[in-house]
Structures are given as C-alpha cells and as structure tokens.
mmCIF file of C-alpha atoms in Angstrom:
data_model
loop_
_atom_site.group_PDB
_atom_site.id
_atom_site.type_symbol
_atom_site.label_atom_id
_atom_site.label_comp_id
_atom_site.label_asym_id
_atom_site.label_seq_id
_atom_site.Cartn_x
_atom_site.Cartn_y
_atom_site.Cartn_z
ATOM 1 C CA MET A 17 127.125 -100.311 69.217
ATOM 2 C CA ASN A 18 127.010 -97.071 67.240
ATOM 3 C CA PRO A 19 130.113 -97.111 64.971
ATOM 4 C CA LEU A 20 130.519 -93.364 65.265
ATOM 5 C CA TYR A 21 130.658 -93.739 69.036
ATOM 6 C CA SER A 22 133.415 -96.359 68.728
ATOM 7 C CA ILE A 23 135.444 -94.054 66.505
ATOM 8 C CA ALA A 24 134.841 -91.133 68.868
ATOM 9 C CA GLY A 25 135.969 -93.285 71.786
ATOM 10 C CA ILE A 26 139.279 -94.094 70.114
ATOM 11 C CA ALA A 27 139.804 -90.418 69.295
ATOM 12 C CA ALA A 28 138.937 -89.340 72.833
ATOM 13 C CA SER A 29 141.391 -91.836 74.306
ATOM 14 C CA ALA A 30 144.132 -90.624 72.002
ATOM 15 C CA LEU A 31 143.396 -86.999 72.863
ATOM 16 C CA LEU A 32 143.467 -87.766 76.591
ATOM 17 C CA HIS A 33 146.962 -89.219 76.291
ATOM 18 C CA LEU A 34 148.046 -86.342 74.073
ATOM 19 C CA VAL A 35 147.087 -83.621 76.548
ATOM 20 C CA ALA A 36 148.073 -85.537 79.704
ATOM 21 C CA PRO A 37 151.579 -84.016 79.952
ATOM 22 C CA PHE A 38 150.005 -80.552 80.099
ATOM 23 C CA HIS A 39 146.686 -81.236 81.859
ATOM 24 C CA ARG A 40 146.631 -82.457 85.462
ATOM 25 C CA LYS A 41 143.153 -84.028 85.389
ATOM 26 C CA ALA A 42 143.883 -85.952 82.203
ATOM 27 C CA ARG A 43 147.134 -87.190 83.712
ATOM 28 C CA LEU A 44 145.387 -88.308 86.902
ATOM 29 C CA ILE A 45 142.780 -90.247 84.914
ATOM 30 C CA ILE A 46 145.409 -92.087 82.880
ATOM 31 C CA GLU A 47 147.586 -92.878 85.899
ATOM 32 C CA GLY A 48 144.578 -93.911 87.969
ATOM 33 C CA ARG A 49 143.210 -96.216 85.293
ATOM 34 C CA ARG A 50 146.547 -97.985 85.171
ATOM 35 C CA GLU A 51 146.158 -98.781 88.870
ATOM 36 C CA THR A 52 142.602 -100.090 88.491
ATOM 37 C CA PRO A 53 143.425 -103.755 87.636
ATOM 38 C CA GLN A 54 145.738 -104.065 90.626
ATOM 39 C CA ARG A 55 143.197 -102.456 92.956
ATOM 40 C CA LEU A 56 140.466 -104.805 91.739
ATOM 41 C CA LYS A 57 142.533 -107.720 92.999
ATOM 42 C CA GLY A 58 141.480 -106.564 96.460
ATOM 43 C CA LEU A 59 138.076 -108.157 95.796
ATOM 44 C CA THR A 60 137.751 -111.814 96.762
ATOM 45 C CA ALA A 61 135.984 -114.510 94.764
ATOM 46 C CA ASP A 62 134.148 -115.980 97.761
ATOM 47 C CA ARG A 63 131.810 -113.008 98.353
ATOM 48 C CA PRO A 64 129.420 -111.258 95.944
ATOM 49 C CA VAL A 65 130.216 -107.738 94.725
ATOM 50 C CA VAL A 66 127.857 -104.796 94.387
ATOM 51 C CA TRP A 67 129.345 -102.111 92.155
ATOM 52 C CA PHE A 68 128.432 -98.445 92.599
ATOM 53 C CA HIS A 69 129.525 -95.938 89.979
ATOM 54 C CA ALA A 70 129.637 -92.170 90.616
ATOM 55 C CA SER A 71 130.772 -89.717 88.000
ATOM 56 C CA SER A 72 132.227 -87.322 90.565
ATOM 57 C CA LEU A 73 132.099 -86.234 94.189
ATOM 58 C CA GLY A 74 128.562 -84.876 94.072
ATOM 59 C CA GLU A 75 127.168 -88.146 92.759
ATOM 60 C CA PHE A 76 129.163 -90.028 95.387
ATOM 61 C CA GLU A 77 127.482 -88.000 98.128
ATOM 62 C CA GLN A 78 124.145 -88.689 96.470
ATOM 63 C CA GLY A 79 124.758 -92.428 96.432
ATOM 64 C CA ARG A 80 126.502 -92.672 99.781
ATOM 65 C CA PRO A 81 123.324 -93.304 101.822
ATOM 66 C CA LEU A 82 122.512 -96.247 99.566
ATOM 67 C CA MET A 83 126.020 -97.688 99.852
ATOM 68 C CA GLU A 84 125.984 -97.425 103.625
ATOM 69 C CA ALA A 85 122.467 -98.829 103.891
ATOM 70 C CA TRP A 86 123.466 -101.730 101.628
ATOM 71 C CA ARG A 87 126.445 -102.480 103.858
ATOM 72 C CA LYS A 88 124.209 -102.665 106.937
ATOM 73 C CA ALA A 89 121.439 -104.693 105.298
ATOM 74 C CA HIS A 90 123.644 -107.076 103.293
ATOM 75 C CA PRO A 91 127.113 -107.305 104.884
ATOM 76 C CA ALA A 92 127.998 -110.404 102.862
ATOM 77 C CA TYR A 93 128.522 -108.192 99.814
ATOM 78 C CA GLN A 94 131.782 -106.493 98.947
ATOM 79 C CA ILE A 95 131.324 -102.893 97.782
ATOM 80 C CA LEU A 96 133.190 -101.672 94.719
ATOM 81 C CA LEU A 97 133.095 -97.928 94.084
ATOM 82 C CA SER A 98 134.238 -96.336 90.835
ATOM 83 C CA PHE A 99 134.641 -92.730 89.711
ATOM 84 C CA PHE A 100 135.054 -91.137 86.321
ATOM 85 C CA SER A 101 136.376 -87.798 87.576
ATOM 86 C CA PRO A 102 139.557 -87.107 89.545
ATOM 87 C CA SER A 103 137.579 -84.632 91.657
ATOM 88 C CA GLY A 104 135.728 -87.633 93.075
ATOM 89 C CA TYR A 105 138.409 -90.291 93.065
ATOM 90 C CA GLU A 106 141.247 -88.220 94.517
ATOM 91 C CA VAL A 107 139.072 -87.142 97.459
ATOM 92 C CA ARG A 108 137.419 -90.506 98.145
ATOM 93 C CA ARG A 109 139.979 -93.082 97.031
ATOM 94 C CA ASP A 110 140.291 -94.255 100.644
ATOM 95 C CA TYR A 111 136.570 -94.181 101.469
ATOM 96 C CA ALA A 112 136.130 -96.697 104.265
ATOM 97 C CA GLY A 113 132.597 -97.593 103.213
ATOM 98 C CA ALA A 114 133.878 -99.408 100.121
ATOM 99 C CA ASP A 115 136.139 -102.433 99.901
ATOM 100 C CA VAL A 116 137.787 -101.180 96.717
ATOM 101 C CA VAL A 117 137.761 -97.742 95.035
ATOM 102 C CA VAL A 118 138.889 -97.360 91.413
ATOM 103 C CA TYR A 119 138.720 -95.215 88.318
ATOM 104 C CA LEU A 120 136.191 -96.292 85.716
ATOM 105 C CA PRO A 121 138.056 -97.727 82.712
ATOM 106 C CA SER A 122 137.849 -96.166 79.274
ATOM 107 C CA ASP A 123 134.715 -97.215 77.414
ATOM 108 C CA ARG A 124 136.544 -99.420 74.914
ATOM 109 C CA SER A 125 135.615 -103.079 74.594
ATOM 110 C CA SER A 126 138.924 -104.537 75.772
ATOM 111 C CA SER A 127 139.095 -102.253 78.828
ATOM 112 C CA VAL A 128 135.463 -102.882 79.758
ATOM 113 C CA ARG A 129 135.780 -106.672 79.495
ATOM 114 C CA ARG A 130 138.949 -106.715 81.557
ATOM 115 C CA PHE A 131 137.308 -104.571 84.226
ATOM 116 C CA LEU A 132 134.246 -106.808 84.505
ATOM 117 C CA ASP A 133 136.339 -109.989 84.449
ATOM 118 C CA LEU A 134 138.263 -108.730 87.475
ATOM 119 C CA ALA A 135 135.360 -107.068 89.311
ATOM 120 C CA HIS A 136 132.767 -109.809 88.630
ATOM 121 C CA PRO A 137 129.880 -107.677 90.034
ATOM 122 C CA ALA A 138 126.629 -109.391 90.934
ATOM 123 C CA VAL A 139 124.817 -106.024 90.779
ATOM 124 C CA ALA A 140 125.754 -102.691 89.158
ATOM 125 C CA ILE A 141 124.305 -99.364 90.315
ATOM 126 C CA PHE A 142 124.904 -96.094 88.464
ATOM 127 C CA ILE A 143 124.221 -92.925 90.451
ATOM 128 C CA LYS A 144 122.143 -90.252 88.672
ATOM 129 C CA TYR A 145 123.812 -90.425 85.249
ATOM 130 C CA ASP A 146 127.067 -91.244 83.397
ATOM 131 C CA PHE A 147 125.883 -93.478 80.576
ATOM 132 C CA TRP A 148 128.726 -95.448 78.978
ATOM 133 C CA PRO A 149 127.423 -97.428 75.962
ATOM 134 C CA THR A 150 130.101 -100.115 75.829
ATOM 135 C CA MET A 151 129.954 -100.760 79.563
ATOM 136 C CA LEU A 152 126.157 -100.869 79.672
ATOM 137 C CA SER A 153 126.033 -103.189 76.657
ATOM 138 C CA GLU A 154 128.578 -105.569 78.183
ATOM 139 C CA LEU A 155 126.725 -105.615 81.505
ATOM 140 C CA ALA A 156 123.560 -106.563 79.630
ATOM 141 C CA THR A 157 125.394 -109.242 77.647
ATOM 142 C CA ARG A 158 126.585 -110.778 80.905
ATOM 143 C CA SER A 159 123.071 -110.532 82.418
ATOM 144 C CA ILE A 160 124.346 -108.445 85.319
ATOM 145 C CA PRO A 161 121.375 -106.572 86.858
ATOM 146 C CA THR A 162 122.073 -102.865 86.346
ATOM 147 C CA TYR A 163 120.175 -99.994 87.941
ATOM 148 C CA LEU A 164 120.133 -96.221 87.743
ATOM 149 C CA VAL A 165 119.302 -94.359 90.965
ATOM 150 C CA SER A 166 118.287 -90.785 91.853
ATOM 151 C CA ALA A 167 118.025 -89.968 88.158
ATOM 152 C CA ILE A 168 116.243 -86.997 86.673
ATOM 153 C CA PHE A 169 115.372 -86.491 83.020
ATOM 154 C CA ARG A 170 114.501 -83.409 80.947
ATOM 155 C CA PRO A 171 113.078 -83.140 77.413
ATOM 156 C CA ASP A 172 116.194 -81.301 76.166
ATOM 157 C CA GLN A 173 118.507 -84.263 76.890
ATOM 158 C CA LEU A 174 120.019 -86.216 74.005
ATOM 159 C CA PHE A 175 117.845 -89.292 74.709
ATOM 160 C CA PHE A 176 114.711 -87.470 73.628
ATOM 161 C CA LEU A 177 115.964 -85.477 70.632
ATOM 162 C CA SER A 178 115.194 -86.513 67.056
ATOM 163 C CA TYR A 179 118.763 -87.741 66.481
ATOM 164 C CA GLY A 180 119.213 -89.373 69.912
ATOM 165 C CA GLY A 181 117.474 -92.701 69.328
ATOM 166 C CA TRP A 182 120.670 -94.747 69.679
ATOM 167 C CA TYR A 183 121.319 -93.077 73.036
ATOM 168 C CA LEU A 184 117.741 -93.641 74.220
ATOM 169 C CA ARG A 185 118.243 -97.371 73.649
ATOM 170 C CA LEU A 186 120.833 -97.372 76.443
ATOM 171 C CA LEU A 187 118.085 -96.747 78.980
ATOM 172 C CA HIS A 188 116.500 -100.079 78.062
ATOM 173 C CA LEU A 189 119.674 -101.799 79.314
ATOM 174 C CA PHE A 190 118.866 -100.914 82.928
ATOM 175 C CA ARG A 191 116.723 -103.392 84.821
ATOM 176 C CA ARG A 192 115.047 -100.443 86.508
ATOM 177 C CA LEU A 193 115.468 -96.683 86.634
ATOM 178 C CA TYR A 194 114.739 -95.044 89.990
ATOM 179 C CA VAL A 195 113.882 -91.425 89.243
ATOM 180 C CA GLN A 196 113.444 -88.344 91.373
ATOM 181 C CA ASP A 197 110.048 -87.187 90.156
ATOM 182 C CA GLU A 198 106.882 -88.020 88.248
ATOM 183 C CA ALA A 199 107.855 -85.736 85.354
ATOM 184 C CA SER A 200 110.908 -87.931 84.676
ATOM 185 C CA ARG A 201 108.827 -91.105 84.797
ATOM 186 C CA THR A 202 106.224 -89.681 82.424
ATOM 187 C CA LEU A 203 108.881 -88.530 79.965
ATOM 188 C CA LEU A 204 110.552 -91.950 79.951
ATOM 189 C CA VAL A 205 107.287 -93.855 79.518
ATOM 190 C CA GLU A 206 106.313 -91.560 76.632
ATOM 191 C CA HIS A 207 109.532 -92.657 74.926
ATOM 192 C CA GLY A 208 109.019 -96.355 75.536
ATOM 193 C CA VAL A 209 111.086 -96.797 78.706
ATOM 194 C CA GLU A 210 108.682 -98.416 81.136
ATOM 195 C CA SER A 211 110.785 -100.030 83.873
ATOM 196 C CA VAL A 212 110.737 -96.850 85.936
ATOM 197 C CA LYS A 213 109.897 -96.152 89.561
ATOM 198 C CA VAL A 214 109.609 -92.794 91.317
ATOM 199 C CA THR A 215 111.545 -93.040 94.585
ATOM 200 C CA GLY A 216 112.877 -89.518 95.055
ATOM 201 C CA ASP A 217 116.382 -88.237 95.617
ATOM 202 C CA THR A 218 118.780 -89.947 98.046
ATOM 203 C CA ARG A 219 120.499 -86.595 98.646
ATOM 204 C CA PHE A 220 117.728 -85.693 101.081
ATOM 205 C CA ASP A 221 118.649 -88.730 103.182
ATOM 206 C CA ARG A 222 122.304 -87.771 102.940
ATOM 207 C CA VAL A 223 121.955 -84.138 104.035
ATOM 208 C CA GLU A 224 119.769 -85.207 106.943
ATOM 209 C CA GLU A 225 122.580 -87.550 108.051
ATOM 210 C CA ILE A 226 125.145 -84.768 107.629
ATOM 211 C CA ALA A 227 123.057 -82.320 109.653
ATOM 212 C CA ARG A 228 122.683 -84.800 112.508
ATOM 213 C CA ALA A 229 126.478 -85.209 112.602
ATOM 214 C CA ALA A 230 127.332 -81.515 112.106
ATOM 215 C CA LYS A 231 130.621 -80.427 113.673
ATOM 216 C CA ASP A 232 131.134 -77.568 116.079
ATOM 217 C CA ILE A 233 133.050 -74.710 114.449
ATOM 218 C CA PRO A 234 134.222 -72.523 117.375
ATOM 219 C CA ALA A 235 135.243 -69.540 115.224
ATOM 220 C CA VAL A 236 131.852 -69.381 113.496
ATOM 221 C CA ALA A 237 130.023 -69.961 116.780
ATOM 222 C CA GLU A 238 131.879 -66.989 118.287
ATOM 223 C CA LEU A 239 131.144 -64.775 115.276
ATOM 224 C CA SER A 240 127.443 -65.604 115.445
ATOM 225 C CA ARG A 241 126.956 -64.556 119.071
ATOM 226 C CA GLY A 242 124.606 -61.590 119.126
ATOM 227 C CA ARG A 243 124.733 -61.312 115.352
ATOM 228 C CA ARG A 244 122.746 -62.359 112.335
ATOM 229 C CA LEU A 245 124.900 -64.464 110.068
ATOM 230 C CA LEU A 246 124.879 -64.881 106.288
ATOM 231 C CA VAL A 247 126.706 -68.086 105.362
ATOM 232 C CA VAL A 248 127.908 -68.072 101.767
ATOM 233 C CA GLY A 249 128.772 -71.468 100.302
ATOM 234 C CA SER A 250 130.722 -72.281 97.128
ATOM 235 C CA SER A 251 130.939 -68.680 95.941
ATOM 236 C CA TRP A 252 132.429 -67.603 92.636
ATOM 237 C CA PRO A 253 133.623 -64.084 91.712
ATOM 238 C CA GLU A 254 130.223 -63.387 90.121
ATOM 239 C CA ASP A 255 128.539 -64.085 93.450
ATOM 240 C CA GLU A 256 131.112 -62.100 95.406
ATOM 241 C CA ALA A 257 130.546 -59.093 93.120
ATOM 242 C CA ILE A 258 127.058 -58.838 94.644
ATOM 243 C CA LEU A 259 127.773 -59.975 98.193
ATOM 244 C CA LEU A 260 130.866 -57.958 99.057
ATOM 245 C CA PRO A 261 129.499 -54.499 98.115
ATOM 246 C CA TYR A 262 126.389 -55.191 100.178
ATOM 247 C CA PHE A 263 128.514 -56.308 103.124
ATOM 248 C CA ASN A 264 130.801 -53.291 102.825
ATOM 249 C CA GLU A 265 128.209 -50.579 102.300
ATOM 250 C CA GLU A 266 124.760 -51.688 103.487
ATOM 251 C CA ALA A 267 125.044 -54.403 106.102
ATOM 252 C CA PRO A 268 124.073 -53.278 109.624
ATOM 253 C CA GLU A 269 126.448 -53.566 112.565
ATOM 254 C CA ASP A 270 124.869 -56.788 113.825
ATOM 255 C CA PHE A 271 125.385 -58.477 110.444
ATOM 256 C CA ALA A 272 128.292 -60.913 109.980
ATOM 257 C CA LEU A 273 129.484 -62.888 106.990
ATOM 258 C CA VAL A 274 130.995 -66.337 106.633
ATOM 259 C CA LEU A 275 132.338 -66.854 103.136
ATOM 260 C CA ALA A 276 133.333 -70.291 101.807
ATOM 261 C CA PRO A 277 134.598 -69.775 98.242
ATOM 262 C CA HIS A 278 134.359 -72.588 95.718
ATOM 263 C CA GLU A 279 138.067 -72.201 94.943
ATOM 264 C CA ILE A 280 140.447 -71.608 97.832
ATOM 265 C CA HIS A 281 143.700 -71.003 96.021
ATOM 266 C CA GLU A 282 145.724 -68.085 97.311
ATOM 267 C CA GLU A 283 144.953 -65.740 94.432
ATOM 268 C CA HIS A 284 141.209 -66.038 94.979
ATOM 269 C CA LEU A 285 141.490 -65.653 98.747
ATOM 270 C CA ARG A 286 143.545 -62.492 98.357
ATOM 271 C CA ALA A 287 141.049 -61.107 95.836
ATOM 272 C CA ILE A 288 138.266 -61.599 98.387
ATOM 273 C CA GLU A 289 140.282 -59.966 101.144
ATOM 274 C CA SER A 290 141.123 -56.990 98.955
ATOM 275 C CA GLY A 291 137.423 -56.530 98.247
ATOM 276 C CA LEU A 292 136.455 -56.441 101.928
ATOM 277 C CA LYS A 293 136.285 -53.132 103.814
ATOM 278 C CA ARG A 294 135.289 -54.639 107.164
ATOM 279 C CA PRO A 295 137.712 -56.712 109.277
ATOM 280 C CA SER A 296 138.029 -60.367 108.281
ATOM 281 C CA ILE A 297 140.024 -63.442 109.219
ATOM 282 C CA ARG A 298 140.746 -66.734 107.521
ATOM 283 C CA LEU A 299 139.535 -69.755 109.460
ATOM 284 C CA SER A 300 143.042 -71.240 109.346
ATOM 285 C CA GLU A 301 144.303 -68.193 111.297
ATOM 286 C CA TYR A 302 141.809 -68.544 114.125
ATOM 287 C CA ASP A 303 143.218 -69.291 117.585
ATOM 288 C CA GLU A 304 140.465 -70.559 119.878
ATOM 289 C CA ALA A 305 142.419 -69.602 122.982
ATOM 290 C CA LYS A 306 142.694 -65.986 121.841
ATOM 291 C CA GLY A 307 139.320 -65.757 120.136
ATOM 292 C CA LEU A 308 138.456 -63.587 117.151
ATOM 293 C CA PRO A 309 140.345 -60.299 116.763
ATOM 294 C CA GLU A 310 138.258 -57.354 117.919
ATOM 295 C CA GLY A 311 135.931 -56.037 115.239
ATOM 296 C CA THR A 312 135.991 -59.180 113.079
ATOM 297 C CA ALA A 313 132.886 -59.208 110.903
ATOM 298 C CA CYS A 314 133.802 -61.878 108.354
ATOM 299 C CA ILE A 315 135.384 -65.330 108.416
ATOM 300 C CA ILE A 316 136.727 -66.777 105.179
ATOM 301 C CA ILE A 317 136.605 -70.583 105.125
ATOM 302 C CA ASP A 318 139.917 -71.502 103.488
ATOM 303 C CA CYS A 319 139.590 -75.293 103.718
ATOM 304 C CA PHE A 320 137.238 -77.989 102.452
ATOM 305 C CA GLY A 321 134.893 -80.276 104.349
ATOM 306 C CA LEU A 322 133.295 -77.873 106.828
ATOM 307 C CA LEU A 323 130.645 -76.035 104.826
ATOM 308 C CA SER A 324 127.773 -78.376 105.633
ATOM 309 C CA SER A 325 128.467 -77.833 109.339
ATOM 310 C CA VAL A 326 128.945 -74.071 108.971
ATOM 311 C CA TYR A 327 125.422 -73.645 107.586
ATOM 312 C CA ARG A 328 123.960 -74.634 110.954
ATOM 313 C CA TYR A 329 125.044 -71.259 112.361
ATOM 314 C CA GLY A 330 123.386 -69.235 109.639
ATOM 315 C CA THR A 331 120.427 -66.897 109.860
ATOM 316 C CA TRP A 332 120.411 -67.034 106.069
ATOM 317 C CA ALA A 333 122.419 -68.897 103.417
ATOM 318 C CA TYR A 334 123.601 -67.950 99.965
ATOM 319 C CA VAL A 335 124.715 -70.765 97.632
ATOM 320 C CA GLY A 336 127.013 -69.854 94.758
ATOM 321 C CA GLY A 337 127.201 -70.973 91.147
ATOM 322 C CA GLY A 338 123.858 -69.576 90.038
ATOM 323 C CA PHE A 339 125.508 -66.893 87.929
ATOM 324 C CA GLY A 340 127.590 -69.511 86.133
ATOM 325 C CA LYS A 341 126.809 -72.986 84.843
ATOM 326 C CA SER A 342 124.526 -73.970 87.712
ATOM 327 C CA VAL A 343 123.898 -73.388 91.387
ATOM 328 C CA HIS A 344 125.722 -75.697 93.801
ATOM 329 C CA ASN A 345 124.271 -77.852 96.588
ATOM 330 C CA THR A 346 121.359 -75.978 98.190
ATOM 331 C CA LEU A 347 120.093 -78.895 100.273
ATOM 332 C CA GLU A 348 123.080 -78.768 102.649
ATOM 333 C CA ALA A 349 121.875 -75.317 103.684
ATOM 334 C CA ALA A 350 118.114 -75.825 103.390
ATOM 335 C CA VAL A 351 118.172 -78.825 105.754
ATOM 336 C CA TYR A 352 118.600 -76.368 108.648
ATOM 337 C CA GLY A 353 115.339 -74.636 107.795
ATOM 338 C CA ILE A 354 116.908 -71.257 106.969
ATOM 339 C CA PRO A 355 116.200 -69.026 103.937
ATOM 340 C CA VAL A 356 118.453 -69.959 101.003
ATOM 341 C CA PHE A 357 119.342 -67.484 98.226
ATOM 342 C CA PHE A 358 121.073 -68.116 94.877
ATOM 343 C CA GLY A 359 121.554 -66.811 91.349
ATOM 344 C CA PRO A 360 119.178 -67.552 88.446
ATOM 345 C CA GLU A 361 120.791 -70.632 86.877
ATOM 346 C CA ILE A 362 118.745 -73.369 88.542
ATOM 347 C CA HIS A 363 116.981 -75.228 85.688
ATOM 348 C CA LYS A 364 119.037 -78.425 86.112
ATOM 349 C CA HIS A 365 117.980 -78.909 89.711
ATOM 350 C CA ARG A 366 114.515 -80.112 90.591
ATOM 351 C CA GLU A 367 115.044 -79.575 94.308
ATOM 352 C CA VAL A 368 116.045 -75.933 93.803
ATOM 353 C CA ARG A 369 113.004 -75.261 91.651
ATOM 354 C CA GLU A 370 110.878 -76.871 94.351
ATOM 355 C CA LEU A 371 112.452 -74.721 97.076
ATOM 356 C CA VAL A 372 111.546 -71.684 94.988
ATOM 357 C CA ARG A 373 108.018 -72.935 94.390
ATOM 358 C CA ARG A 374 107.526 -73.430 98.122
ATOM 359 C CA SER A 375 109.017 -70.035 98.998
ATOM 360 C CA SER A 376 111.874 -71.656 100.894
ATOM 361 C CA GLY A 377 114.557 -70.706 98.355
ATOM 362 C CA PHE A 378 114.868 -67.464 96.417
ATOM 363 C CA ILE A 379 116.464 -66.386 93.152
ATOM 364 C CA LEU A 380 118.207 -63.026 93.148
ATOM 365 C CA HIS A 381 119.775 -61.099 90.292
ATOM 366 C CA ASP A 382 121.519 -58.190 91.950
ATOM 367 C CA ARG A 383 122.497 -56.464 95.149
ATOM 368 C CA ALA A 384 119.135 -54.718 95.502
ATOM 369 C CA GLU A 385 117.299 -58.049 95.541
ATOM 370 C CA LEU A 386 119.773 -59.447 98.074
ATOM 371 C CA SER A 387 119.073 -56.476 100.325
ATOM 372 C CA GLN A 388 115.315 -56.948 99.981
ATOM 373 C CA LEU A 389 115.484 -60.646 100.834
ATOM 374 C CA LEU A 390 117.708 -60.104 103.865
ATOM 375 C CA GLN A 391 115.340 -57.429 105.119
ATOM 376 C CA ARG A 392 112.297 -59.625 104.564
ATOM 377 C CA PHE A 393 113.829 -62.520 106.458
ATOM 378 C CA SER A 394 114.960 -60.370 109.345
ATOM 379 C CA SER A 395 111.435 -61.001 110.576
ATOM 380 C CA GLU A 396 111.240 -63.850 113.079
ATOM 381 C CA GLU A 397 107.695 -64.595 111.937
ATOM 382 C CA GLU A 398 108.772 -64.934 108.288
ATOM 383 C CA CYS A 399 111.672 -67.201 109.242
ATOM 384 C CA LYS A 400 109.511 -69.497 111.359
ATOM 385 C CA ALA A 401 106.964 -69.860 108.569
ATOM 386 C CA LEU A 402 109.735 -70.655 106.087
ATOM 387 C CA GLU A 403 111.266 -73.224 108.421
ATOM 388 C CA ALA A 404 107.911 -75.014 108.655
ATOM 389 C CA ARG A 405 107.598 -75.093 104.859
ATOM 390 C CA THR A 406 111.110 -76.460 104.445
ATOM 391 C CA ARG A 407 110.688 -79.113 107.143
ATOM 392 C CA ALA A 408 107.504 -80.296 105.434
ATOM 393 C CA TYR A 409 109.359 -80.578 102.112
ATOM 394 C CA PHE A 410 112.178 -82.657 103.614
ATOM 395 C CA SER A 411 109.674 -84.872 105.378
ATOM 396 C CA GLU A 412 108.027 -85.610 102.032
ATOM 397 C CA GLU A 413 111.303 -86.290 100.214
ATOM 398 C CA CYS A 414 113.293 -88.387 102.691
ATOM 399 C CA GLY A 415 113.159 -92.171 102.367
ATOM 400 C CA ALA A 416 114.474 -92.733 98.839
ATOM 401 C CA THR A 417 117.338 -94.881 100.130
ATOM 402 C CA ALA A 418 115.075 -97.409 101.837
ATOM 403 C CA ALA A 419 112.683 -97.518 98.871
ATOM 404 C CA ILE A 420 115.468 -98.239 96.381
ATOM 405 C CA LEU A 421 117.306 -100.747 98.530
ATOM 406 C CA GLY A 422 114.144 -102.663 99.316
ATOM 407 C CA ASP A 423 113.236 -102.877 95.651
ATOM 408 C CA ILE A 424 116.655 -103.910 94.322
ATOM 409 C CA LEU A 425 117.424 -106.481 96.966
ATOM 410 C CA PRO A 426 114.670 -107.209 99.487
ATOM 411 C CA SER A 427 115.669 -108.239 102.998
ATOM 412 C CA GLU A 428 116.948 -111.752 103.135
#
C-alpha cells in the first residue's frame, strides 16, 4: 500500500468528522457507516453472497440490470449492495432487488477487514469505477474474485500518467475488467493490463427496460396533444438561460415545453417561473379531473422519478449539464428515438460522443443553434431518419448484461 495514501486516508477521515456538524452529506456518510455492521448481519452464512458496489445513483442504475439478471439466473446468492455517496444510498437504501444495502466503509484497514469479515462475499463487482486501494488489496489477499463492469478509460486518467504507476497497479487486482469500448481495452493492454473484455455498457439494457415500463403522465399527455413538445431533463440555470428566452420569444404557438430541473428546491422553481412569459404549471398542481388551465404552454416537473417516462412524449429532448461539469443521462431520452440536444461538455461520455457521431445527438452553444436544430427536426423526414439511426445504435449496444453475467458465472 502506498504510505502517502494511508496518511491521506487518515486525514480524510478526520476531515470528514470535522465538517460533519456543518455538512449534511458528510454527516449522512458517518451515520450510515455506523449502521453498516448491523445491517450486514442481515446476511446469512448458509448462502453465498455477491457484492455489488456503486459509487452513487447513476452507477446503481448502470449496474441494476446485472443485479436483477444475477438474481434470476442464480437465486441461491444473496445480493449485497453498497454505496459511497448519500445521493445513492439515501434513495436506494430499501431497494428490493438486494438483500442488504449499506454504505461502503472508510478505506482504512480495520474498517475494510471488519466489513469483509461480516459480508463474506464470494464475488465482488464494482460498477464503472470507485477504486479503493485498501479494499481492493484485501479482496485480493482473501482471493475473492473481483470484477469491474461497464468501465471506460481515458489517457488523461491517473492510472496512465507518469506519476500514477501505484494507482495503475490496482487494476491488476481485478480478475477481469469489462469495458465499454475497444479504445479502453487497447489503452489498458498498452499499459500491461491484459485481463480485459469489451462487453459494452449495461446502461443500454437498463434504459430499454425503463422505456418498456414507462409510466403514463396525464398532464404531459394532455399538453402534447396537437403540439410539438421539447422535454428538458436535468436542467441547470446555464441551460435555462438559453431555453427560456427561446420559449418566450421565438417558439411558435404549437410549441410546448416540459422542464424537469436538476434541482427542485423552491428557490430554483420560482426562478424558472419568474423567467417564463408564457403560462406554466407545476406538475404537483395538476388536477386530472380539471385538466390543464387554458393557455398552459409549459409544465415544470417538480418531483423526481418521472423524467425517463416524460421523455416518451417528446418531439425533441434537451439534456442539461453540458454547460457545467458534464452532460447528464442522454440515453434515457435517446431510447425513444427522438433528437437529443445538449451543451458542449460531453468528453467524459462515450455514448454521447457516439450519438453526435451518428447524428442522433447534437451539441449546441447558444440560443441560435437551439433554434436551428428545432427547425431542422421539425421535418418528419429528418426525424424518421434519425430514429432509424438511433435504433440501430441501441441494437448494437444492448446485451452487455448477458455477456458479463455469462462470463463471470456461467449457467449452472
């Protein structure tokens, strides 16, 4: 173990406890980790355990098809699910697809050993990333087969930098790395990591499942009748600064907007409403018996959990985050075969780059480009051609779940 990492781990733990009284997420992590040993007692010694680890909610959704497929194929196993982030754990702590859900312990030797002594996993599966040196080293010491799934690697990551050799060695602790694309496999092999298999991204399987089970949203269905609908998902103020002026000043009469902001606290919702010049309603205010108020041109989605179903009503979709750190989940929209627009920050996402390459997704920088794209895809012919391209892409990418599961644990 790198001694500097051990020292950093002690410092990080101390800092977490120091800020906990003033920082909600830090407090939730500490309190949740205290509950972990007791929760692990829910596992029984008479059945094997497969352990899935997801850093946060997005990685959980990515790994969910594999968890559910494992349950069906190998019901004798108990499923342990762990999270690092409160944004995953607090939402999915009662996930019915797992026998036990816990916080990942701190990456200190005593905490790691206690966790593994109680969990006794037969197999460990890390989803996409979250590389914890002490945990990975202890899993290897105990000869517990450990896998990484739906991973993607880039040359600018620490593993491949001149000073990242100690971090690169962690990748040798996995029995196999299942990566999303050939570029990741090539990069790993060039750096001496050879137990790699290209299986694709399990998110494609997941969004296909979600689309098949999409909910009816009566308010959005009503708004969409006789109108073309732009569904905006996970928007930030930077996105809204482009979208709202277009909606207010350029959008034709048959254009309607459904806006699902990334943050739905009252201050943000009121800021959106104050920026709208056309009549709007919050979804929570909708009364199906009365229908939408006359003239309503915009619905603001002020709750979580519906966005993936809302996209099904869209003529077009806009996915937020691309003017910040990174664009959010584009596949939830693209699965419906509609044009998907987003800001320029996409380099972390292979699937977004591929949507762009295939002319199924489009980067925009300003209101003028938004207007041009909406006009272009007002053509039925253009939309049908795009839908065919997108369907072909999903057809190529689906199947990662079965490929991974069959390789890790073939049918008994």
